Amino acid sequence: MKPIAIDDFCAVRSLANVTFSPEGTSACFTVSQAKKEKNCYESRLYLLKGGRVRALTGGGKESSFCYLDENTVLFAGDREGEKEPSLTSRFYKIALDGGEADLAYTFPIPVSQVFPLKNGDLLVVGSTFPGFEDLYKGDKKLVKAYFDDKKENEDYEVISQLPWWWNGGTYTRGAYESLFYYDAKKKSLTRLTDAGFNVSDVQLAEDQKTVYFSLLDVSVPRPAHFGGQDLYRIDLASRRQELVVKSRPDFVIATYALGKSFLLVMAADGKFGMNTDCDFYKLDYETLAVTPYAVYGEAIGSSVGCDVRHGGGQAFKMDGDVLYFISTRFDGAGLYKLEDGTVSPVLVRNGSVDCFDYFDGTFLYVAMRENGLQELYRCRDMKPQELYDETGRRVTHFNDAMLRGKYVAQPDPLNLTASDHEVHGFILKPMNFEAGKKYPVIFDIHGGPKTVYGPVFYHEMQYWASRGYFVIFCNPTGSDGRGAFMDIRGKYGTVDFDDLMAFCDEALAKYPEMDADNLFETGGSYGGFMTNWIIGHTDRFQAACSQRSIANWTGMEGTADIGYYFAKGQTGASHREDRDLQWQQSPLRYADHVTTPTLFLHGEEDYRCWKLEAIQMFTALQLRGVPSRLCLFPGENHELSRSGRPRQRLRRLEEMLRWYQRYLNKQEA
C-alpha cells in the first residue's frame, strides 16, 4: 500500500455547481483540478445526460454557467486573447449535442452573473467603479480614461470606506455590483439599481416579472459578509424598485428563497451575536407581512472543514412551497426539507453534502462520503410515510484512481464529557501502525471557530498519517452543528482551551502508542489563534505551527477586512469598550510565557487575519529567544491551505513537516 503523497491534492478533482436543465433531461456541473506545473487551477464543465457523464468544455477556465434552454449552456470565458487592458466580459454558448462553443454575449464591464429571460434578453450582475459609473455604456473613451486614471494613481491609495480591503483581493477602491437589464437586440445595458448600492443574492421570480435582490449602501460600514442586508425587488415591466423587508438587530436577514405562494426568509434573531443561526419566516408577496414559520437555529449549508474542495453551488432550493436545504448538524452536513413549518431529514449520513439541485422528486448532489473525495450522487425524495433515503446512487468516479492502492487512515471517533458538555473528535492512525510501538502525534485545531471537523478526507492530515504520525482533531466549544454550543463570545481561550486539552489527554489515554514526548500542534484562523494561545498557556507540545492566526484582538479589529465588527462580535469587547477583556483574550498578552518552538505561516494578502498578527507573535518570541520561524507567502490569502496556488500549498506542507521533524525527540518519523 502506498502512502498519501505531499502533492496528491493535485490529483484530486473537485466537483461543484451541479445544475439541472430547465426540463430536467440533463445536468451540468464543474470539475476543477490543481495544476502544479502551471501553478493554477483549471475548471471545466461536465454534462450528465442519459446516464452518461462527459466533458462539455475543454478550455480549463469555465466555472460560471447557466442553461439558456434545454439544449444550450451559457458560460463565462475568454477565448479571444485580448492584448490590451480590458474590462470586457464574454459569455459563450455551447450545444449539448456537440460542436464548438460560440461567442454569445459581450459586455463592456466585468459580469459575475447572467439570468436569461424568455424574450431573449438578460438580467446581468456587473461591476461598477466610483467615478466611472457609466462604463457599462461601452464608451471606449471612458474605458481609456479609467485605465489612464488607474495607471496615474497606481502608486498610492485613497481609502474612504469600510471595509477598505477584502481577503483574496486588494484595496476595494469602492467597486461594487449593480443590476442591469441587457437588451439583446440593441446589445446594450440599462442600469436597474442606483449607483452607490451593492447588489447580491439575485433571484428571478418563476414568471420572470419580478427580480429580487439584497441591497447594501456601500458608503455605510456594515457586516455585509455575514448577512444583514435589506431585501428589495424590481418589477421588470415598470422598472419600479420596492423595499421588501429590512434587516434589524433582532432580524438579521441571511438569505431568502422564492416559493409559489410565499417568500421564505432565513433570518437570525441575534441572541448569540453575529454567529446566530437562522430561523424561517414567511413573507406575503402582496402585503409584505412577515410571520414566523419554523424555529430552526442550526447552520444552513455545509460547515464541515476540508482542504480538497474547489468551487461552490446551491445550498438550498425552493420547490413550490417546500424548501430543500443543506444543514450542518453535529459533525456532518446532510439534506433536509422544510414543509408546512416542519423540518425533516431527506438524506443524512456521515460526511458532507456540499451542493445540490432538485427537480421533480430527484436530487443530484455533490458529497464526500466514507472518508472519500467528492463525487456526484443521485437520490429520490421519499414520501412522508417512508423512511428517508440514507444511501443515494453514485453517479461519478472521478477520484477512484487517486485513492486506489493508497493508505487512507479511517477516522476513529472519540467522545468525552468535559464539564457539562460533550467534546467529539477523531483519531487517525499512522501508516503501518503496530500495537506497542510509539508514534509522534499532531493535534490539528479547526478554524472558524464556527465550523466542524467531520469524518471526511483531509489531505494534509492523511499526509501526516502516511508519514508516521497519529493525527487527532476535535470540535471544542465554539464549533458549529449543535445550536448554542457555538456561542463562545467573550470566552475565547477558556472553555475551548479546556476542551482541547481534555481531548488531547483522552486521546493519549486511549492510545498508549501515542508518544506524549513527541506531541505537536497546529491550526489555522481560529485554530491559529488557539495555537498562539496554547503556546502561552502550556509547554506540553514539542513544537507548534500557527497559521493565518490572531494574536492581538485590538490589532485585528483595526486592520482585518471584517475586524471592525468581528473582533467585538467574538470577544464582546473593543478598543473603546472593555479593553481589558479584549486584551485578556489576546494571545500576545501571554507571549512572555512561551517556550514552545513555533512556526508561523501567513499569506501576504490575507486580509481576514492580516500578517500583522503573525509578525507580532513572531517578534515577541524572537525577543525571548524562543526558536521561531516566520514564512510569508506573497500573493496568497486566508485560503492558502485550501485553494492557494499549488506550489505554495506544497511549500507550506514542506515547512510544517520539516519543523515537526526538527523537534522530534526520537528517530525521525
XYZ file of N, CA and C in Angstrom, residues 385-604:
660
model
N -44.468 8.951 4.693
C -44.674 7.718 5.419
C -43.530 6.724 5.227
N -42.594 7.031 4.343
C -41.476 6.138 4.092
C -40.249 6.598 4.871
N -39.310 5.670 5.042
C -38.031 6.049 5.639
C -37.266 6.906 4.649
N -36.578 7.935 5.174
C -35.832 8.783 4.259
C -34.628 8.014 3.713
N -34.217 8.410 2.530
C -33.154 7.714 1.799
C -31.801 7.999 2.427
N -31.129 6.970 2.911
C -29.822 7.156 3.529
C -28.687 6.800 2.576
N -29.004 6.398 1.377
C -27.954 5.881 0.505
C -27.674 6.818 -0.664
N -28.550 6.850 -1.636
C -28.262 7.602 -2.844
C -27.388 6.774 -3.767
N -27.490 7.010 -5.049
C -26.727 6.241 -6.024
C -25.582 7.087 -6.564
N -24.394 6.533 -6.527
C -23.229 7.254 -7.007
C -23.254 7.324 -8.530
N -22.981 8.515 -9.048
C -23.050 8.753 -10.487
C -21.661 8.850 -11.109
N -20.699 9.417 -10.390
C -19.361 9.632 -10.964
C -18.282 8.891 -10.174
N -17.122 8.762 -10.793
C -15.968 8.079 -10.187
C -14.685 8.842 -10.526
N -14.747 10.155 -10.400
C -13.606 10.984 -10.783
C -12.370 10.708 -9.932
N -12.540 10.350 -8.676
C -11.402 10.291 -7.758
C -11.001 8.880 -7.333
N -11.586 7.869 -7.971
C -11.231 6.495 -7.612
C -9.746 6.223 -7.821
N -9.219 6.653 -8.954
C -7.828 6.346 -9.285
C -6.857 6.991 -8.311
N -7.192 8.201 -7.840
C -6.289 8.904 -6.937
C -6.122 8.144 -5.623
N -7.192 7.509 -5.145
C -7.138 6.827 -3.855
C -6.770 5.350 -3.963
N -6.804 4.809 -5.162
C -6.578 3.371 -5.331
C -5.170 2.974 -4.869
N -5.126 2.000 -3.972
C -3.840 1.489 -3.504
C -3.142 2.382 -2.501
N -3.830 3.437 -2.018
C -3.227 4.376 -1.067
C -3.693 4.065 0.361
N -2.827 4.382 1.325
C -3.228 4.261 2.717
C -4.074 5.478 3.089
N -5.341 5.231 3.365
C -6.239 6.281 3.827
C -6.663 5.917 5.246
N -6.162 6.666 6.222
C -6.472 6.382 7.622
C -7.951 6.622 7.883
N -8.595 5.685 8.558
C -10.003 5.817 8.885
C -10.169 6.581 10.195
N -11.037 7.581 10.236
C -11.218 8.372 11.461
C -11.899 7.559 12.563
N -11.194 7.375 13.652
C -11.717 6.655 14.809
C -12.373 7.671 15.734
N -13.709 7.615 15.922
C -14.378 8.612 16.770
C -13.919 8.523 18.225
N -13.848 9.683 18.861
C -13.504 9.747 20.284
C -14.386 10.808 20.932
N -15.183 10.400 21.917
C -16.072 11.309 22.631
C -15.686 11.360 24.101
N -15.847 12.525 24.697
C -15.609 12.650 26.127
C -16.530 13.725 26.689
N -16.771 13.637 27.987
C -17.558 14.649 28.665
C -16.624 15.604 29.383
N -16.709 16.887 28.998
C -15.896 17.925 29.628
C -16.839 18.903 30.302
N -16.750 19.004 31.621
C -17.675 19.852 32.370
C -19.094 19.364 32.129
N -19.939 20.172 31.500
C -21.332 19.790 31.307
C -21.683 19.520 29.854
N -20.686 19.251 29.018
C -20.957 19.051 27.601
C -20.033 17.985 27.018
N -20.387 17.546 25.823
C -19.599 16.522 25.140
C -18.648 17.158 24.140
N -17.442 16.642 24.092
C -16.468 17.021 23.069
C -16.277 15.811 22.166
N -16.428 16.056 20.888
C -16.426 14.969 19.905
C -15.278 15.179 18.921
N -14.561 14.124 18.608
C -13.459 14.248 17.666
C -13.053 12.914 17.086
N -11.857 12.902 16.484
C -11.403 11.733 15.739
C -9.900 11.529 15.898
N -9.495 10.289 15.617
C -8.085 9.924 15.628
C -7.763 9.189 14.335
N -6.676 9.587 13.674
C -6.146 8.863 12.518
C -4.895 8.116 12.952
N -4.845 6.840 12.658
C -3.659 6.055 12.997
C -2.588 6.237 11.925
N -1.323 6.143 12.321
C -0.245 6.250 11.331
C -0.187 5.023 10.429
N 0.343 5.212 9.265
C 0.521 4.105 8.323
C 1.448 3.060 8.941
N 1.118 1.796 8.695
C 1.898 0.660 9.227
C 1.901 0.651 10.756
N 0.785 1.050 11.326
C 0.660 1.087 12.783
C 0.900 -0.287 13.397
N 1.676 -0.325 14.473
C 1.929 -1.541 15.224
C 1.624 -1.289 16.693
N 0.809 -2.146 17.262
C 0.489 -2.019 18.686
C 1.767 -2.128 19.509
N 1.873 -1.271 20.513
C 3.025 -1.294 21.400
C 4.181 -0.414 20.967
N 4.117 0.093 19.727
C 5.178 0.964 19.215
C 4.769 2.424 19.407
N 5.719 3.277 19.720
C 5.439 4.691 19.948
C 5.481 5.488 18.639
N 4.512 6.435 18.524
C 4.436 7.284 17.341
C 4.222 8.737 17.766
N 4.793 9.675 17.024
C 4.535 11.093 17.307
C 3.097 11.453 16.956
N 2.630 12.587 17.493
C 1.225 12.984 17.368
C 1.133 14.437 16.904
N 0.252 14.699 15.945
C -0.071 16.068 15.537
C -1.520 16.354 15.923
N -1.714 17.400 16.706
C -3.049 17.845 17.133
C -3.436 19.022 16.251
N -4.504 18.856 15.457
C -4.930 19.865 14.482
C -6.236 20.511 14.955
N -6.275 21.852 14.999
C -7.435 22.603 15.503
C -8.065 23.383 14.349
N -9.377 23.230 14.216
C -10.049 23.837 13.059
C -10.224 25.342 13.213
N -10.598 25.984 12.104
C -10.825 27.430 12.081
C -12.247 27.768 12.463
N -12.616 29.002 12.245
C -13.981 29.440 12.492
C -14.118 30.476 13.598
N -14.371 30.056 14.845
C -14.483 28.664 15.286
C -15.775 27.972 14.875
N -16.668 28.697 14.192
C -17.967 28.122 13.841
C -17.870 27.265 12.581
N -17.041 26.248 12.654
C -17.002 25.187 11.652
C -16.920 23.878 12.421
N -16.815 22.766 11.711
C -16.659 21.479 12.387
C -15.662 20.614 11.633
N -15.031 19.732 12.376
C -14.293 18.626 11.779
C -15.221 17.416 11.755
N -15.277 16.743 10.619
C -16.090 15.544 10.482
C -15.271 14.420 9.891
N -15.890 13.265 9.687
C -15.179 12.117 9.124
C -15.062 12.221 7.608
N -14.390 13.279 7.136
C -14.176 13.465 5.700
C -12.681 13.509 5.408
N -12.337 13.303 4.165
C -10.938 13.255 3.740
C -10.304 14.634 3.845
N -9.214 14.695 4.585
C -8.414 15.917 4.712
C -7.017 15.558 4.231
N -6.582 16.154 3.120
C -5.310 15.742 2.533
C -4.151 15.896 3.496
N -4.036 17.069 4.156
C -2.859 17.290 4.998
C -2.830 16.308 6.169
N -3.972 15.985 6.740
C -4.000 15.023 7.834
C -3.623 13.628 7.350
N -4.133 13.238 6.181
C -3.788 11.932 5.630
C -2.302 11.853 5.267
N -1.764 12.957 4.814
C -0.335 13.008 4.508
C 0.493 12.792 5.768
N 0.109 13.466 6.861
C 0.848 13.282 8.114
C 0.737 11.847 8.607
N -0.452 11.261 8.503
C -0.628 9.868 8.918
C 0.250 8.943 8.080
N 0.347 9.230 6.789
C 1.202 8.425 5.919
C 2.676 8.583 6.262
N 3.046 9.693 6.887
C 4.433 9.922 7.291
C 4.726 9.392 8.695
N 3.776 8.683 9.297
C 4.039 8.020 10.559
C 3.557 8.744 11.793
N 2.656 9.706 11.638
C 2.121 10.452 12.775
C 0.692 10.009 13.093
N 0.361 9.924 14.387
C -1.035 9.977 14.783
C -1.528 11.394 14.493
N -2.784 11.517 14.065
C -3.392 12.832 13.893
C -4.679 12.847 14.711
N -4.817 13.851 15.583
C -6.025 13.967 16.397
C -6.662 15.326 16.147
N -8.002 15.353 16.127
C -8.728 16.593 15.858
C -10.133 16.476 16.440
N -10.698 17.620 16.863
C -11.981 17.573 17.557
C -12.756 18.874 17.385
N -13.947 18.898 17.981
C -14.846 20.047 17.904
C -15.112 20.589 19.304
N -14.301 21.552 19.750
C -14.480 22.133 21.081
C -15.646 23.118 21.107
N -15.979 23.615 22.276
C -16.994 24.668 22.397
C -16.657 25.805 21.432
N -17.667 26.269 20.719
C -17.474 27.262 19.669
C -17.691 26.667 18.293
N -17.702 25.311 18.200
C -17.880 24.643 16.915
C -19.338 24.671 16.477
N -19.554 24.453 15.194
C -20.877 24.521 14.592
C -21.629 23.199 14.766
N -22.896 23.177 14.321
C -23.664 21.953 14.235
C -24.417 21.539 15.474
N -24.343 22.349 16.542
C -25.001 21.964 17.794
C -25.688 23.163 18.446
N -26.293 24.019 17.633
C -27.049 25.142 18.158
C -26.206 26.080 18.994
N -26.638 26.333 20.243
C -25.987 27.307 21.118
C -24.571 26.904 21.512
N -24.175 25.682 21.208
C -22.820 25.222 21.519
C -21.766 26.129 20.882
N -22.142 26.767 19.760
C -21.167 27.598 19.052
C -20.984 28.977 19.681
N -21.742 29.312 20.703
C -21.645 30.650 21.306
C -20.450 30.721 22.249
N -19.404 31.385 21.793
C -18.184 31.480 22.585
C -17.788 32.934 22.822
N -18.721 33.837 22.616
C -18.436 35.261 22.762
C -17.880 35.565 24.158
N -16.767 36.264 24.176
C -16.159 36.684 25.424
C -15.491 35.582 26.207
N -15.415 34.373 25.627
C -14.845 33.229 26.347
C -13.675 32.593 25.611
N -13.145 33.290 24.617
C -12.011 32.745 23.868
C -10.865 32.398 24.826
N -10.307 31.209 24.645
C -9.161 30.802 25.454
C -9.530 30.233 26.810
N -10.823 30.035 27.066
C -11.236 29.492 28.369
C -11.790 28.085 28.183
N -13.116 27.978 27.990
C -13.726 26.661 27.872
C -13.231 25.916 26.636
N -12.937 26.634 25.555
C -12.430 25.976 24.347
C -11.046 25.383 24.594
N -10.185 26.123 25.283
C -8.857 25.614 25.640
C -8.991 24.376 26.521
N -9.886 24.430 27.503
C -10.085 23.281 28.392
C -10.560 22.058 27.612
N -11.489 22.284 26.669
C -11.983 21.171 25.849
C -10.860 20.524 25.052
N -10.029 21.353 24.446
C -8.946 20.842 23.608
C -7.937 20.051 24.429
N -7.559 20.567 25.580
C -6.592 19.851 26.407
C -7.185 18.547 26.941
N -8.491 18.572 27.268
C -9.140 17.351 27.746
C -9.182 16.297 26.643
N -9.458 16.740 25.406
C -9.479 15.802 24.290
C -8.093 15.213 24.051
N -7.090 16.052 24.119
C -5.715 15.580 23.946
C -5.374 14.533 25.005
N -5.737 14.796 26.250
C -5.482 13.847 27.339
C -6.202 12.523 27.087
N -7.462 12.612 26.644
C -8.251 11.405 26.405
C -7.669 10.573 25.270
N -7.190 11.257 24.216
C -6.583 10.546 23.089
C -5.315 9.820 23.530
N -4.488 10.504 24.320
C -3.258 9.876 24.814
C -3.570 8.678 25.701
N -4.655 8.783 26.476
C -5.025 7.674 27.358
C -5.558 6.486 26.559
N -6.303 6.762 25.478
C -6.885 5.679 24.693
C -5.826 4.921 23.902
N -4.832 5.638 23.414
C -3.789 5.011 22.607
C -2.439 5.184 23.294
N -1.986 4.178 24.039
C -0.662 4.262 24.673
C 0.464 4.352 23.647
N 0.142 4.047 22.389
C 1.161 4.165 21.336
C 1.465 5.616 20.990
N 0.606 6.547 21.422
C 0.892 7.965 21.199
C 2.012 8.400 22.129
N 3.012 9.020 21.553
C 4.189 9.448 22.316
C 3.965 10.861 22.860
N 3.696 10.967 24.147
C 3.436 12.269 24.764
C 4.653 13.172 24.745
N 5.833 12.595 24.535
C 7.053 13.401 24.435
C 7.293 13.909 23.023
N 6.477 13.463 22.101
C 6.561 13.925 20.716
C 5.174 14.372 20.255
N 4.667 15.360 20.958
C 3.333 15.891 20.713
C 3.464 17.254 20.041
N 2.810 17.401 18.882
C 2.896 18.628 18.097
C 1.488 19.197 17.888
N 1.431 20.461 17.515
C 0.127 21.128 17.418
C 0.118 22.124 16.276
N -1.061 22.278 15.639
C -1.224 23.266 14.578
C -2.681 23.684 14.460
N -2.919 24.754 13.761
C -4.273 25.225 13.481
C -4.210 26.497 12.670
N -5.311 26.786 11.954
C -5.367 27.981 11.125
C -6.585 28.822 11.426
N -6.450 30.147 11.307
C -7.509 31.111 11.575
C -7.854 31.040 13.064
N -9.074 30.608 13.436
C -9.316 30.398 14.868
C -8.323 29.379 15.416
N -8.016 28.359 14.612
C -7.011 27.387 15.039
C -5.647 28.022 15.214
N -5.359 29.073 14.436
C -4.119 29.825 14.615
C -4.153 30.639 15.888
N -5.316 31.269 16.154
C -5.494 31.952 17.440
C -5.218 30.978 18.581
N -5.844 29.791 18.496
C -5.710 28.839 19.589
C -4.280 28.315 19.708
N -3.587 28.181 18.592
C -2.173 27.801 18.656
C -1.382 28.849 19.423
N -1.600 30.119 19.081
C -0.917 31.200 19.802
C -1.283 31.186 21.292
N -2.529 30.857 21.577
C -2.990 30.808 22.971
C -2.343 29.625 23.707
N -2.347 28.477 23.052
C -1.830 27.260 23.682
C -0.371 27.406 24.074
N 0.444 27.954 23.181
C 1.876 28.041 23.498
C 2.144 29.026 24.633
N 1.163 29.915 24.916
C 1.306 30.835 26.044
C 0.737 30.292 27.337
N 0.142 29.074 27.280
C -0.512 28.528 28.467
C -0.068 27.110 28.819
N 0.719 26.479 27.979
C 1.252 25.155 28.293
C 2.516 24.923 27.477
N 3.391 24.090 28.025
C 4.613 23.736 27.293
C 4.619 22.256 26.943
N 3.442 21.652 26.878
C 3.344 20.210 26.650
C 3.674 19.815 25.206
N 3.651 20.783 24.271
C 3.914 20.457 22.870
C 5.383 20.700 22.522
N 5.948 19.761 21.792
C 7.344 19.870 21.375
C 7.556 21.047 20.427
N 6.586 21.261 19.542
C 6.656 22.363 18.579
C 5.245 22.640 18.089
N 5.062 23.828 17.542
C 3.738 24.231 17.067
C 3.866 24.967 15.745
N 2.770 24.970 15.003
C 2.695 25.728 13.751
C 1.414 26.556 13.761
N 1.574 27.875 13.801
C 0.446 28.807 13.852
C 0.214 29.363 12.451
N -1.004 29.146 11.931
C -1.311 29.538 10.563
C -2.411 30.595 10.525
N -2.227 31.601 9.669
C -3.200 32.693 9.455
C -3.912 33.029 10.761
N -3.133 33.426 11.742
C -3.593 33.464 13.126
C -4.094 34.838 13.564
N -4.582 34.867 14.803
C -4.905 36.100 15.524
C -4.056 36.121 16.782
N -3.383 37.244 17.018
C -2.529 37.381 18.200
C -3.029 38.477 19.129
N -3.569 39.541 18.546
C -3.943 40.727 19.319
C -5.279 41.231 18.775
N -6.349 41.068 19.543
C -7.674 41.427 19.056
C -7.787 42.909 18.709
N -7.047 43.756 19.414
C -7.097 45.185 19.100
C -6.516 45.451 17.722
N -5.399 44.797 17.421
C -4.806 44.936 16.096
C -5.706 44.365 15.021
N -6.316 43.214 15.305
C -7.206 42.588 14.344
C -8.413 43.472 14.067
N -8.932 44.097 15.124
C -10.099 44.966 14.998
C -9.837 46.111 14.023
N -8.639 46.650 14.032
C -8.362 47.836 13.232
C -7.713 47.583 11.893
N -7.422 46.319 11.567
C -6.711 46.056 10.315
C -7.392 45.040 9.406
N -8.028 44.013 9.950
C -8.613 42.966 9.120
C -9.843 43.479 8.378
N -10.176 42.822 7.250
C -11.316 43.275 6.453
C -12.619 43.224 7.244
N -12.805 42.212 8.075
C -14.012 42.108 8.889
C -13.754 42.467 10.350
N -12.537 42.924 10.651
C -12.134 43.128 12.036
C -12.965 44.123 12.796
N -13.458 45.156 12.113
C -14.153 46.238 12.812
C -15.457 45.785 13.448
N -15.988 44.620 13.039
C -17.163 44.092 13.742
C -16.929 42.676 14.268
N -16.018 41.939 13.643
C -15.776 40.555 14.074
C -15.108 40.505 15.447
N -14.144 41.397 15.681
C -13.416 41.363 16.952
C -14.355 41.563 18.135
N -15.189 42.582 18.047
C -16.128 42.820 19.148
C -17.190 41.726 19.198
N -17.627 41.273 18.018
C -18.648 40.239 17.973
C -18.208 38.944 18.624
N -16.891 38.684 18.613
C -16.393 37.439 19.188
C -15.911 37.599 20.634
N -15.253 38.695 20.923
C -14.695 38.869 22.268
C -15.645 39.572 23.219
N -16.686 40.237 22.665
C -17.579 41.016 23.499
C -16.950 42.314 23.963
N -15.877 42.733 23.309
C -15.158 43.941 23.728
C -14.522 44.594 22.506
N -14.094 45.836 22.681
C -13.401 46.550 21.617
C -12.332 47.430 22.242
N -11.596 48.146 21.380
C -10.560 49.033 21.906
C -11.171 50.221 22.650
N -12.487 50.442 22.466
C -13.182 51.542 23.145
C -13.958 51.074 24.365
N -14.376 49.813 24.340
C -15.193 49.271 25.423
C -14.569 47.977 25.949
N -14.423 47.903 27.258
C -13.886 46.691 27.899
C -12.541 46.278 27.309
N -11.633 47.244 27.221
C -10.320 46.946 26.636
C -9.616 45.812 27.359
N -9.772 45.770 28.674
C -9.097 44.726 29.441
C -9.597 43.345 29.043
N -10.901 43.228 28.793
C -11.459 41.945 28.378
C -10.900 41.533 27.022
N -10.764 42.490 26.109
C -10.203 42.198 24.802
C -8.743 41.757 24.930
N -8.000 42.440 25.776
C -6.584 42.111 25.967
C -6.422 40.764 26.670
N -7.340 40.450 27.596
C -7.277 39.162 28.279
C -7.449 37.996 27.310
N -8.162 38.223 26.217
C -8.408 37.159 25.232
C -7.399 37.197 24.086
N -6.367 38.016 24.202
C -5.351 38.156 23.154
C -4.120 37.313 23.487
N -3.747 36.359 22.649
C -2.572 35.527 22.917
C -1.293 36.323 23.127
N -1.182 37.497 22.499
C 0.038 38.291 22.625
C 0.313 38.656 24.081
N -0.745 38.796 24.863
C -0.576 39.141 26.281
C 0.274 38.100 27.013
N 0.204 36.847 26.548
C 0.861 35.746 27.256
C 2.136 35.272 26.560
N 2.611 36.075 25.606
C 3.781 35.665 24.825
C 5.025 35.494 25.687
N 5.108 36.221 26.814
C 6.278 36.092 27.685
C 6.354 34.730 28.360
N 5.281 33.951 28.288
C 5.274 32.623 28.899
C 5.702 31.530 27.922
N 5.869 31.876 26.648
C 6.083 30.866 25.610
C 7.499 30.300 25.657
N 7.577 28.977 25.588
C 8.864 28.287 25.426
C 8.830 27.330 24.233
N 7.646 27.132 23.628
C 7.463 26.161 22.544
C 8.002 26.697 21.222
N 8.902 25.977 20.556
C 9.344 26.384 19.212
C 8.139 26.482 18.274
N 8.003 27.614 17.599
C 6.779 27.858 16.824
C 7.088 28.375 15.430
N 6.428 27.771 14.460
C 6.480 28.188 13.065
C 5.221 28.985 12.758
N 5.389 30.148 12.113
C 4.252 30.984 11.723
C 4.147 31.000 10.204
N 2.967 30.675 9.689
C 2.706 30.681 8.249
C 1.590 31.682 7.962
N 1.814 32.574 6.986
C 0.813 33.609 6.723
C 0.884 34.061 5.266
N -0.277 34.242 4.655
C -0.346 34.809 3.312
C -0.183 36.318 3.356
N 0.579 36.865 2.428
C 0.795 38.314 2.378
C -0.504 39.071 2.110
